[in-house]
Coordinates of C-alpha atoms in Angstrom, one line a residue:
X1 CA -3.7 4.9 38.7
X2 CA -6.2 5.7 36.5
X3 CA -9.9 5.9 37.7
X4 CA -11.7 4.0 35.0
X5 CA -15.3 5.1 35.6
X6 CA -14.1 8.5 35.3
X7 CA -12.4 7.6 32.4
X8 CA -14.9 5.4 30.0
X9 CA -18.1 8.0 30.2
X10 CA -20.8 6.0 29.0
X11 CA -23.6 3.8 29.9
X12 CA -23.5 -0.1 29.9
X13 CA -25.1 -1.9 27.1
X14 CA -25.0 -6.1 27.0
X15 CA -21.8 -8.4 27.0
X16 CA -20.5 -8.0 22.5
X17 CA -21.3 -11.5 21.0
X18 CA -18.8 -13.4 19.7
X19 CA -17.4 -11.6 16.7
X20 CA -18.6 -12.7 13.5
X21 CA -16.1 -13.5 10.1
X22 CA -16.9 -10.6 8.2
X23 CA -18.0 -10.8 4.0
X24 CA -15.4 -9.5 1.7
X25 CA -16.4 -5.4 1.6
X26 CA -18.6 -6.0 4.5
X27 CA -16.9 -2.9 6.9
X28 CA -17.7 0.6 5.9
X29 CA -14.6 2.4 5.0
X30 CA -13.8 5.9 6.7
X31 CA -11.2 9.0 5.4
X32 CA -8.1 7.2 8.2
X33 CA -6.1 4.4 7.3
X34 CA -6.8 2.5 10.0
X35 CA -10.0 0.7 10.7
X36 CA -12.8 2.7 13.3
X37 CA -15.2 1.3 14.9
X38 CA -19.5 1.8 13.2
X39 CA -20.9 4.3 14.3
X40 CA -24.2 2.5 14.9
X41 CA -21.4 1.5 18.2
X42 CA -21.0 4.8 19.3
X43 CA -22.5 5.5 22.9
X44 CA -24.7 7.5 24.9
X45 CA -21.8 9.4 27.4
X46 CA -23.4 9.3 31.2
X47 CA -22.2 10.7 33.8
X48 CA -23.5 8.6 35.8
X49 CA -21.7 5.2 35.0
X50 CA -22.2 3.1 38.7
X51 CA -26.3 4.0 38.2
X52 CA -26.0 1.8 35.1
X53 CA -24.9 -1.4 36.9
X54 CA -26.8 -3.7 36.4
X55 CA -27.8 -5.2 40.3
X56 CA -26.0 -8.4 40.3
X57 CA -22.7 -6.7 38.7
X58 CA -19.7 -6.5 41.4
X59 CA -20.2 -3.7 44.1
X60 CA -17.1 -0.9 43.7
X61 CA -15.8 1.3 46.1
X62 CA -13.6 4.9 45.3
X63 CA -10.9 5.7 47.7
X64 CA -9.3 8.5 48.1
X65 CA -6.3 7.7 45.4
X66 CA -9.2 7.2 43.0
X67 CA -8.6 3.5 42.4
X68 CA -11.5 1.4 42.0
X69 CA -11.5 -0.6 44.3
X70 CA -14.0 -4.4 45.6
X71 CA -15.7 -4.0 48.0
X72 CA -15.4 -6.0 51.2
X73 CA -18.2 -8.5 49.8
X74 CA -16.7 -8.4 46.6
X75 CA -13.4 -10.0 47.6
X76 CA -14.2 -12.1 48.8
X77 CA -15.7 -14.0 45.2
X78 CA -13.8 -12.3 43.2
X79 CA -13.2 -13.6 39.6
X80 CA -9.5 -15.5 39.5
X81 CA -8.7 -13.4 36.2
X82 CA -4.8 -13.0 36.4
X83 CA -4.9 -17.0 39.1
X84 CA -7.1 -18.0 36.5
X85 CA -7.2 -17.0 32.8
X86 CA -8.3 -19.5 31.1
X87 CA -12.1 -19.2 33.0
X88 CA -12.2 -15.9 31.8
X89 CA -13.6 -15.1 27.8
X90 CA -14.1 -10.4 27.5
X91 CA -14.0 -8.3 29.8
X92 CA -12.4 -6.1 32.2
X93 CA -8.1 -5.9 29.7
X94 CA -6.3 -5.3 33.3
X95 CA -3.3 -3.6 32.5
X96 CA -0.3 -5.5 34.3
X97 CA 2.3 -3.4 33.3
X98 CA 1.5 -1.6 36.4
X99 CA 4.4 -2.5 39.0
X100 CA 2.1 -1.5 42.0
X101 CA -0.6 -3.1 41.1
X102 CA -2.5 -5.3 43.9
X103 CA -4.8 -8.5 43.3
X104 CA -8.2 -7.0 44.1
X105 CA -7.2 -3.5 42.3
X106 CA -8.0 -3.3 37.9
X107 CA -5.6 -0.4 36.9
X108 CA -7.1 -0.3 33.7
X109 CA -7.5 3.1 30.6
X110 CA -11.1 3.5 29.5
X111 CA -11.2 0.1 27.3
X112 CA -14.4 -1.8 29.1
X113 CA -16.0 -2.2 32.4
X114 CA -15.7 -5.7 35.0
X115 CA -18.2 -8.4 34.0
X116 CA -18.8 -12.3 34.7
X117 CA -19.4 -13.9 32.0
X118 CA -19.2 -18.3 31.4
X119 CA -16.4 -20.1 31.2
X120 CA -15.2 -20.9 27.8
X121 CA -13.7 -24.5 27.1
X122 CA -11.2 -25.6 28.4
X123 CA -9.7 -27.1 24.0
X124 CA -11.3 -23.9 22.6
X125 CA -8.7 -21.8 24.7
X126 CA -5.5 -23.8 24.3
X127 CA -6.3 -23.3 20.3
X128 CA -6.7 -19.8 21.2
X129 CA -3.7 -19.5 22.7
X130 CA -1.5 -21.5 20.0
X131 CA -3.3 -19.3 17.0
X132 CA -2.4 -15.8 18.3
X133 CA 1.4 -15.2 18.4
X134 CA 4.3 -12.0 18.0
X135 CA 2.4 -10.2 15.1
X136 CA -1.1 -11.9 14.9
X137 CA -3.6 -9.2 14.1
X138 CA -6.3 -9.2 17.1
X139 CA -9.2 -7.5 18.9
X140 CA -9.5 -7.6 22.8
X141 CA -13.2 -7.0 23.5
X142 CA -14.6 -4.6 26.3
X143 CA -18.5 -5.2 27.7
X144 CA -18.8 -1.6 26.5
X145 CA -20.0 -3.5 22.9
X146 CA -16.8 -1.9 21.5
X147 CA -13.7 -3.4 19.9
X148 CA -9.8 -2.9 20.1
X149 CA -7.4 -3.6 17.4
X150 CA -4.0 -3.7 17.0
X151 CA -1.0 -6.6 16.9
X152 CA 1.2 -8.6 19.2
X153 CA 4.2 -6.9 19.8
X154 CA 4.6 -9.6 22.6
X155 CA 4.4 -11.8 24.8
X156 CA 5.6 -13.7 28.1
X157 CA 4.8 -14.5 31.7
X158 CA 4.1 -11.5 33.8
X159 CA 2.6 -12.8 37.2
X160 CA 2.2 -16.3 36.4
X161 CA 0.3 -14.9 33.6
X162 CA 0.9 -15.9 29.3
X163 CA 0.2 -12.2 28.9
X164 CA 0.1 -10.2 25.4
X165 CA 1.4 -6.8 24.9
X166 CA -1.0 -5.4 21.9
X167 CA -0.3 -2.3 20.1
X168 CA -3.2 -1.3 19.4
X169 CA -5.0 1.0 15.9
X170 CA -5.9 4.0 18.0
X171 CA -4.2 6.0 20.9
X172 CA -5.8 5.2 24.2
X173 CA -5.1 7.7 27.4
X174 CA -3.7 5.9 29.7
X175 CA -1.4 3.7 28.7
X176 CA 2.4 3.6 28.1
X177 CA 4.6 3.3 24.8
X178 CA 5.6 -0.7 25.8
X179 CA 7.6 -0.6 28.7
X180 CA 7.1 -1.9 31.8
X181 CA 9.3 -1.4 34.9
X182 CA 12.0 0.2 32.9
X183 CA 12.2 -1.8 30.3
X184 CA 11.1 -1.5 27.3
X185 CA 9.8 -5.1 26.4
X186 CA 8.2 -3.4 22.5
X187 CA 8.1 0.1 21.2
X188 CA 5.4 2.0 19.7
X189 CA 3.8 5.5 19.9
X190 CA 2.5 6.5 23.0
X191 CA -1.1 5.6 24.4
X192 CA -0.8 2.6 22.2
X193 CA 0.4 -0.1 24.3
X194 CA -1.7 -2.4 26.5
X195 CA -0.3 -5.7 28.1
X196 CA -3.8 -8.2 28.2
X197 CA -3.9 -12.1 29.7
X198 CA -3.3 -14.3 26.3
X199 CA -6.8 -15.0 26.8
X200 CA -8.4 -12.4 26.2
X201 CA -6.6 -11.7 23.0
X202 CA -9.1 -12.9 19.5
X203 CA -8.0 -13.3 15.9
X204 CA -9.2 -9.9 14.4
X205 CA -12.4 -11.0 12.6
X206 CA -11.8 -8.3 9.9
X207 CA -8.4 -10.6 8.8
X208 CA -10.5 -13.6 9.1
X209 CA -9.7 -16.4 5.9
X210 CA -13.3 -15.8 4.6
X211 CA -13.2 -17.5 0.7
X212 CA -13.7 -14.5 -1.8
X213 CA -17.9 -14.7 -2.6
X214 CA -17.6 -16.5 -6.0
X215 CA -15.8 -19.4 -4.7
X216 CA -16.5 -21.0 -1.7
X217 CA -13.5 -23.1 -1.4
X218 CA -10.2 -20.8 -3.0
X219 CA -8.0 -22.2 -0.8
X220 CA -8.9 -26.1 -1.5
X221 CA -10.1 -26.3 -4.8
X222 CA -8.1 -28.5 -7.7
X223 CA -4.5 -26.8 -5.5
X224 CA -3.3 -29.9 -6.2
X225 CA -2.7 -29.1 -10.0
X226 CA -1.7 -25.9 -9.0
X227 CA 2.2 -24.9 -8.5
X228 CA 3.5 -25.0 -5.0
X229 CA 3.6 -21.3 -3.4
X230 CA 5.6 -21.4 -0.6
X231 CA 6.2 -18.4 1.4
X232 CA 10.1 -17.5 1.2
X233 CA 11.1 -14.9 4.3
X234 CA 14.8 -13.2 3.7
X235 CA 15.7 -11.0 0.4
X236 CA 15.7 -12.1 -2.8
X237 CA 17.0 -10.2 -5.7
X238 CA 14.6 -9.1 -8.7
X239 CA 15.1 -11.5 -12.1
X240 CA 18.2 -10.2 -14.9
X241 CA 17.0 -12.3 -17.6
X242 CA 13.9 -14.1 -18.7
X243 CA 15.4 -17.3 -18.4
X244 CA 12.8 -19.8 -17.6
X245 CA 10.0 -17.9 -16.8
X246 CA 7.8 -17.8 -20.5
X247 CA 5.3 -20.3 -20.2
X248 CA 1.6 -21.0 -18.8
X249 CA 1.3 -20.5 -14.7
X250 CA 4.3 -18.4 -14.2
X251 CA 4.1 -14.8 -13.1
X252 CA 0.5 -14.1 -10.5
X253 CA -2.4 -15.7 -10.6
X254 CA -5.1 -13.9 -11.5
X255 CA -8.7 -14.2 -9.9
X256 CA -11.9 -12.1 -9.6
X257 CA -11.8 -8.8 -11.1
X258 CA -7.6 -8.9 -9.8
X259 CA -6.1 -8.4 -13.5
X260 CA -5.3 -4.2 -12.4
X261 CA -3.5 -5.2 -9.1
X262 CA -1.4 -8.3 -11.1
X263 CA 0.2 -6.9 -14.2
X264 CA 1.1 -3.4 -11.7
X265 CA 3.0 -5.9 -9.0
X266 CA 4.3 -7.8 -12.3
X267 CA 5.9 -4.5 -13.4
X268 CA 6.9 -3.0 -10.3
X269 CA 8.6 -6.1 -8.7
X270 CA 10.0 -8.9 -10.7
X271 CA 12.7 -7.4 -13.4
X272 CA 13.6 -4.5 -11.2
X273 CA 14.8 -3.4 -7.4
X274 CA 13.3 0.8 -8.0
X275 CA 10.6 -0.1 -5.7
X276 CA 12.0 -2.7 -3.3
X277 CA 12.9 0.6 -0.7
X278 CA 9.1 -0.3 -0.1
X279 CA 9.9 -3.9 1.6
X280 CA 12.1 -3.2 3.6
X281 CA 11.6 -0.2 5.3
X282 CA 11.8 -0.5 9.2
X283 CA 8.5 0.8 10.9
X284 CA 7.9 4.0 12.0
X285 CA 6.1 5.3 15.2
X286 CA 3.6 7.2 13.0
X287 CA 3.2 3.4 11.2
X288 CA -0.4 1.8 11.1
X289 CA -0.1 -1.5 13.7
X290 CA -0.3 -3.6 10.8
X291 CA 2.4 -1.7 8.6
X292 CA 4.3 -4.8 9.1
X293 CA 2.3 -7.2 8.4
X294 CA 0.8 -5.6 5.1
X295 CA 5.0 -5.7 4.4
X296 CA 5.4 -8.6 5.1
X297 CA 2.7 -10.3 3.1
X298 CA 4.1 -7.9 0.2
X299 CA 7.4 -9.4 0.2
X300 CA 7.7 -13.4 1.6
X301 CA 4.1 -14.1 -0.2
X302 CA 4.2 -12.5 -3.5
X303 CA 7.2 -10.8 -4.4
X304 CA 10.0 -12.6 -3.4
X305 CA 7.9 -16.1 -4.6
X306 CA 7.8 -15.1 -7.3
X307 CA 10.8 -13.7 -8.2
X308 CA 12.5 -17.1 -7.0
X309 CA 10.1 -19.2 -8.1
X310 CA 8.1 -17.7 -11.2
X311 CA 4.5 -18.2 -9.3
X312 CA 2.7 -16.7 -7.4
X313 CA -1.0 -17.8 -6.6
X314 CA -4.4 -16.3 -6.3
X315 CA -4.9 -16.9 -2.2
X316 CA -1.8 -15.2 -1.6
X317 CA -3.0 -12.1 -3.7
X318 CA -6.3 -12.4 -1.7
X319 CA -4.6 -11.7 1.4
X320 CA -3.4 -8.4 0.1
X321 CA -6.0 -7.4 -0.9
X322 CA -8.2 -8.5 2.1
X323 CA -5.8 -6.0 4.4
X324 CA -6.4 -3.2 1.9
X325 CA -9.9 -3.1 1.9
X326 CA -10.2 -3.1 6.0
X327 CA -7.3 -1.0 6.3
X328 CA -7.9 1.6 3.1
X329 CA -10.4 4.4 2.1
X330 CA -10.5 2.7 -1.5
X331 CA -13.5 0.1 -1.2
X332 CA -14.5 -2.9 -3.4
X333 CA -10.6 -3.6 -3.4
X334 CA -11.2 -7.6 -3.6
X335 CA -14.2 -7.6 -5.7
X336 CA -14.7 -5.2 -8.3
X337 CA -13.0 -4.1 -11.3
X338 CA -10.2 -1.1 -10.4
X339 CA -7.5 0.6 -12.4
X340 CA -3.6 0.3 -10.9
X341 CA -3.7 3.6 -9.8
X342 CA -6.0 2.9 -7.4
X343 CA -4.5 0.3 -5.9
X344 CA -1.1 2.2 -5.4
X345 CA -2.8 5.1 -3.6
X346 CA -4.7 2.3 -1.5
X347 CA -0.7 0.1 -0.6
X348 CA 1.6 2.6 -1.4
X349 CA 0.5 5.9 -0.3
X350 CA -2.0 5.1 2.6
X351 CA -0.9 1.6 4.0
X352 CA 2.8 1.3 3.1
X353 CA 3.1 5.7 3.0
X354 CA 6.1 5.7 1.1
X355 CA 7.6 8.6 -0.1
X356 CA 6.0 10.5 -2.7
X357 CA 8.1 9.3 -6.5
X358 CA 7.5 13.1 -8.2
X359 CA 8.5 16.3 -6.7
X360 CA 7.0 19.9 -8.5
X361 CA 8.2 22.7 -8.3
X362 CA 4.9 24.0 -6.8
X363 CA 5.3 22.2 -3.9
X364 CA 2.9 19.0 -4.7
X365 CA 4.2 15.5 -4.3
X366 CA 2.5 12.4 -6.1
X367 CA 2.7 8.8 -7.2
X368 CA 1.9 9.3 -10.5
X369 CA 1.6 11.7 -13.3
X370 CA -1.2 12.0 -15.8
X371 CA -1.3 13.9 -19.0
X372 CA -3.3 16.5 -19.6
X373 CA -3.6 17.6 -23.1
X374 CA -4.8 19.3 -26.1
X375 CA -5.2 17.3 -29.0
X376 CA -3.2 17.5 -32.0
X377 CA -5.5 17.0 -35.3
X378 CA -2.1 16.9 -37.4
X379 CA -0.7 14.2 -34.8
X380 CA -2.1 10.5 -35.5
X381 CA 0.7 8.7 -33.1
X382 CA 2.3 11.4 -30.7
X383 CA 5.2 9.8 -28.7
X384 CA 5.2 10.3 -24.3
X385 CA 8.1 12.5 -24.5
X386 CA 5.9 14.9 -26.6
X387 CA 3.0 14.8 -24.9
X388 CA 5.0 15.1 -21.4
X389 CA 6.4 18.1 -22.4
X390 CA 3.6 19.7 -24.1
X391 CA 1.6 18.7 -20.0
X392 CA 4.7 20.6 -18.5
X393 CA 5.2 23.2 -20.9
X394 CA 1.4 24.0 -20.1
X395 CA 0.8 23.0 -16.9
X396 CA 4.0 25.4 -16.0
X397 CA 6.0 22.9 -13.8
X398 CA 8.9 21.0 -13.2
X399 CA 10.1 18.2 -11.1
X400 CA 12.0 19.9 -8.5
X401 CA 14.5 16.8 -8.5
X402 CA 15.4 13.4 -11.3
X403 CA 12.6 11.0 -10.1
X404 CA 13.7 7.1 -9.1
X405 CA 10.9 5.8 -11.0
X406 CA 8.5 8.0 -13.0
X407 CA 4.7 6.6 -13.5
X408 CA 2.7 8.2 -16.3
X409 CA -0.4 7.8 -17.3
X410 CA -2.1 8.4 -20.4
X411 CA -4.3 10.5 -21.3
X412 CA -7.1 8.8 -21.2
X413 CA -10.5 9.0 -19.5
X414 CA -11.7 5.4 -18.3
X415 CA -11.9 2.5 -19.7
X416 CA -13.5 3.1 -23.0
X417 CA -12.1 7.2 -24.3
X418 CA -8.8 7.8 -25.3
X419 CA -7.5 11.5 -26.8
X420 CA -5.5 9.1 -29.0
X421 CA -6.1 6.0 -30.9
X422 CA -2.5 5.5 -30.1
X423 CA 0.0 5.9 -28.1
X424 CA 4.1 5.9 -29.3
X425 CA 5.5 4.6 -25.7
X426 CA 9.8 6.3 -25.8
X427 CA 11.8 4.1 -24.9
X428 CA 14.2 6.7 -23.0
X429 CA 12.4 9.6 -21.6
X430 CA 14.4 12.9 -22.2
X431 CA 14.0 14.6 -18.7
X432 CA 16.6 16.9 -18.7
X433 CA 14.2 20.5 -19.8
X434 CA 12.1 19.2 -16.5
X435 CA 14.0 19.5 -14.3
X436 CA 14.3 22.6 -12.5
X437 CA 18.2 23.6 -11.6
X438 CA 20.0 20.9 -14.5
X439 CA 22.2 22.9 -16.8
X440 CA 20.1 23.2 -19.8
X441 CA 21.5 23.6 -23.7
X442 CA 20.5 27.1 -26.3
X443 CA 18.4 25.5 -28.3
X444 CA 20.4 28.0 -31.2
X445 CA 24.0 27.4 -30.3
X446 CA 24.1 24.3 -28.2
X447 CA 25.6 26.5 -25.5
X448 CA 25.0 26.4 -21.9
X449 CA 21.3 28.5 -21.2
X450 CA 20.9 30.7 -19.0
X451 CA 17.5 32.0 -19.7
X452 CA 13.8 31.0 -20.7
X453 CA 10.9 31.6 -22.8
X454 CA 8.0 29.6 -22.9
X455 CA 6.5 31.4 -25.2
X456 CA 9.1 30.6 -27.8
X457 CA 8.4 26.9 -27.4
X458 CA 5.0 27.1 -27.9
X459 CA 4.3 24.2 -30.4
X460 CA 7.1 23.5 -30.5
X461 CA 9.0 20.3 -28.3
X462 CA 10.3 21.7 -24.9
X463 CA 13.6 22.1 -24.9
X464 CA 13.8 25.3 -27.6
X465 CA 12.2 27.5 -24.6
X466 CA 16.4 27.5 -23.3
X467 CA 18.3 30.3 -24.2
X468 CA 21.9 31.5 -23.6
X469 CA 22.4 35.1 -23.4
X470 CA 23.3 36.3 -27.0
X471 CA 21.4 34.4 -28.8
X472 CA 18.1 35.3 -25.8
X473 CA 18.8 38.7 -27.5
X474 CA 18.5 37.8 -31.4
X475 CA 15.2 36.0 -31.2
X476 CA 13.9 38.4 -29.0
X477 CA 15.2 41.5 -30.6
X478 CA 11.8 41.5 -32.3
X479 CA 9.4 39.7 -30.2
X480 CA 7.4 41.5 -27.3
X481 CA 8.3 37.9 -25.1
X482 CA 9.4 37.9 -21.2
X483 CA 11.7 35.7 -20.2
X484 CA 13.2 34.4 -16.9
X485 CA 16.3 32.9 -16.1
X486 CA 17.8 29.5 -15.4
X487 CA 19.3 28.9 -12.2
X488 CA 23.3 27.6 -13.3
X489 CA 25.4 26.4 -10.7
X490 CA 28.4 29.5 -11.3
X491 CA 31.1 26.6 -10.4
X492 CA 30.6 24.5 -12.7
X493 CA 29.9 27.4 -15.4
X494 CA 33.1 27.5 -16.6
X495 CA 32.9 23.8 -17.5
X496 CA 29.4 23.7 -19.3
X497 CA 30.4 26.5 -21.1
X498 CA 33.7 24.9 -22.7
X499 CA 32.2 21.6 -23.0
X500 CA 28.6 20.2 -23.9
X501 CA 25.7 20.1 -21.3
X502 CA 25.3 16.5 -20.0
X503 CA 21.6 15.1 -20.9
X504 CA 19.4 13.3 -18.2
X505 CA 17.9 10.0 -19.8
X506 CA 15.0 8.0 -18.1
X507 CA 14.5 4.0 -19.7
X508 CA 11.5 2.5 -19.6
X509 CA 10.9 -0.7 -17.9
X510 CA 6.7 -1.6 -18.3
X511 CA 3.6 -0.7 -20.0
X512 CA 0.0 -1.5 -18.4
X513 CA -2.4 -2.1 -21.4
X514 CA -6.2 -2.3 -20.9
X515 CA -8.5 -3.2 -23.1
X516 CA -12.5 -4.0 -22.5
X517 CA -11.4 -3.7 -18.7
X518 CA -8.7 -6.6 -18.2
X519 CA -5.4 -4.8 -17.7
X520 CA -2.1 -6.9 -18.8
X521 CA 0.8 -5.8 -18.8
X522 CA 4.3 -5.4 -21.1
X523 CA 7.9 -5.1 -19.4
X524 CA 11.9 -5.4 -19.9
X525 CA 13.4 -8.6 -18.5
X526 CA 17.2 -6.7 -18.3
X527 CA 18.2 -3.4 -18.1
X528 CA 19.5 -1.8 -20.8
X529 CA 18.6 -1.4 -25.1
X530 CA 19.1 -4.8 -26.1
X531 CA 17.0 -6.3 -23.4
X532 CA 14.7 -8.9 -24.0
X533 CA 10.8 -8.1 -23.4
X534 CA 7.9 -9.9 -22.0
X535 CA 4.0 -10.3 -21.8
X536 CA 2.1 -11.4 -19.0
X537 CA -1.4 -12.0 -18.1
X538 CA -2.6 -12.9 -14.7
X539 CA -6.0 -14.9 -16.7
X540 CA -4.8 -16.5 -19.9
X541 CA -6.7 -19.5 -19.2
X542 CA -8.1 -20.9 -17.4
X543 CA -9.6 -24.3 -16.1
X544 CA -13.5 -25.5 -15.6
X545 CA -15.8 -23.4 -14.8
X546 CA -17.0 -21.9 -11.3
X547 CA -15.1 -24.5 -9.7
X548 CA -12.4 -23.2 -11.8
X549 CA -9.3 -21.1 -11.4
X550 CA -7.6 -18.6 -13.7
X551 CA -4.2 -19.5 -15.7
X552 CA -1.4 -17.0 -16.0
X553 CA 0.9 -16.8 -18.6
X554 CA 4.2 -14.9 -19.3
X555 CA 4.9 -14.6 -23.1
X556 CA 8.7 -13.8 -24.1
X557 CA 9.1 -11.1 -26.5
X558 CA 12.3 -9.8 -27.0
X559 CA 12.0 -7.8 -30.0
X560 CA 9.7 -5.2 -28.3
X561 CA 13.1 -3.0 -28.1
X562 CA 13.4 -2.9 -31.5
X563 CA 9.8 -1.9 -32.9
X564 CA 9.8 1.0 -30.2
X565 CA 13.0 2.0 -32.2
X566 CA 11.0 2.3 -35.5
X567 CA 8.6 5.5 -36.0
X568 CA 5.8 2.8 -36.5
X569 CA 6.4 -0.3 -36.1
X570 CA 2.4 -1.3 -36.2
X571 CA 2.6 -2.1 -39.4
X572 CA 5.8 -4.9 -38.7
X573 CA 4.7 -6.1 -35.1
X574 CA 2.7 -9.3 -34.6
X575 CA -1.0 -8.5 -33.4
X576 CA -0.1 -8.7 -29.9
X577 CA 2.3 -6.3 -29.2
X578 CA 0.2 -4.1 -31.5
X579 CA -1.7 -3.4 -28.0
X580 CA 1.4 -1.3 -27.0
X581 CA -0.4 1.5 -28.5
X582 CA -3.6 1.1 -29.4
X583 CA -3.9 -0.1 -25.5
X584 CA -1.0 1.6 -23.0
X585 CA -2.6 2.7 -19.8
X586 CA 0.8 3.5 -18.4
X587 CA 4.2 3.7 -18.5
X588 CA 7.0 3.2 -15.7
X589 CA 9.8 5.0 -16.5
X590 CA 13.5 4.6 -14.0
X591 CA 16.1 5.9 -13.1
X592 CA 18.3 2.8 -12.4
X593 CA 21.4 5.8 -11.0
X594 CA 18.8 7.7 -8.4
X595 CA 18.0 4.5 -7.9
X596 CA 20.8 3.6 -6.2
X597 CA 20.6 7.1 -3.5
X598 CA 17.0 6.3 -2.9

């Protein structure tokens, strides 16, 4: 039995006010993924809690079992919390999972204290219970001016009382793992399962549907003129061709500086499944209690409608932005201009806790790779292949395995400064010489390389560093270079000595571009060299002024693949396609063979 008054360790401020609907960006951010209580709510610790009780509060006796039990006087007027839940608004959280709980015993962890409250109208309780279901984001208030947040995982009847099983964001001493009486009602980490009467749960005020600051009626203004955007459950595969997707009111509708997110999501999910593991990974005990809700919104309200109907309305995206704003440590995701890597960090790294896409030989892991190179004044149009090899040669690291997805940030800093005025995205990226442990070809004779000399490759392509034994002796006979041995699996060496060394390539499938703080995307609509491309802009046009809305557009660009194969496609390409070279910000590559096993 847990002693409530020994566990709380704090003073007794007035009962909490009715939670107000928070404005966007109003919550302070912390280094953790889940939201923490603001510091101004911290309580002053006190060794004697009973001394802080007001005279009109209930008197409590301590028994030999250290359980707080109501006195005889109190038993005569005890609140019917379990029998009459509709008369209770907030206050003591009853742990109804205790099999030995008696009617006049409150067996609860350190979450609050008993207090008398004014009854709320019956209609309000009915509405409250109708709104809350399994998966709802809720808060439970106590009279120590502290709110506990979590997700409803189970709803049922316990001791004739409608009860919610809530998985809290934070572990609390004395709570369990979702089991009651030996029956596992739901699963969560130990210390997070709270069983509480349903009327004590309210919608989490941090996630209430508040309209954005600059559109007071986002959910209702002229929605009749926009395409439908229903929730689409289930599994929807990516599109394999452009089909009739091109046109206006297609893609993801932009709103309030959302272009960074719109372009990134369109590139990641419309025509490829390389990132689909993010949509379907089952929750784990270490995940945030809001993991399933974030994943569901991403899958059923954005990705699936995009793949099935070709259109996602801005209010659907705003729901995801609001969740990320509250749960990640990236501020301003609902209103401010951001970059794609900030969005990826908030969603993929912090909330979805995905396995990093890149694993380096240095032991580091990352979701995208920033190119750091020195400018070569003799090169006016470098390729991504050249810049990537130069960056890896300079850093001295390798990839420890072939990635399923390779996201590369161009050598530019901020939205204005660019190291090169134009960069050519390589249609195929040869990563053979970037992977640690892969067999490599001798740069001189073409045989199986056994040695690598970084000094021999200085200023040249990375494959120039690989040499076989014979070529190493000849090349180093007059040089004072230091070569390092390459790892070669001997069981394959006899085959590779007589056969061409295979090369490993990754395919370009999307390019994010930025001009004057606005992101757009070029995306390949299919697989293969001949697959057509399309151009996507989430804010291509607009209808109305302040109370209007943006119109997204997808433009078919079938010849992008052919242009990228040319040495300099700018003179022949139309102005829109020239942005691929001048405004490239982030290139997305994929390895379909590797993605099958991830």
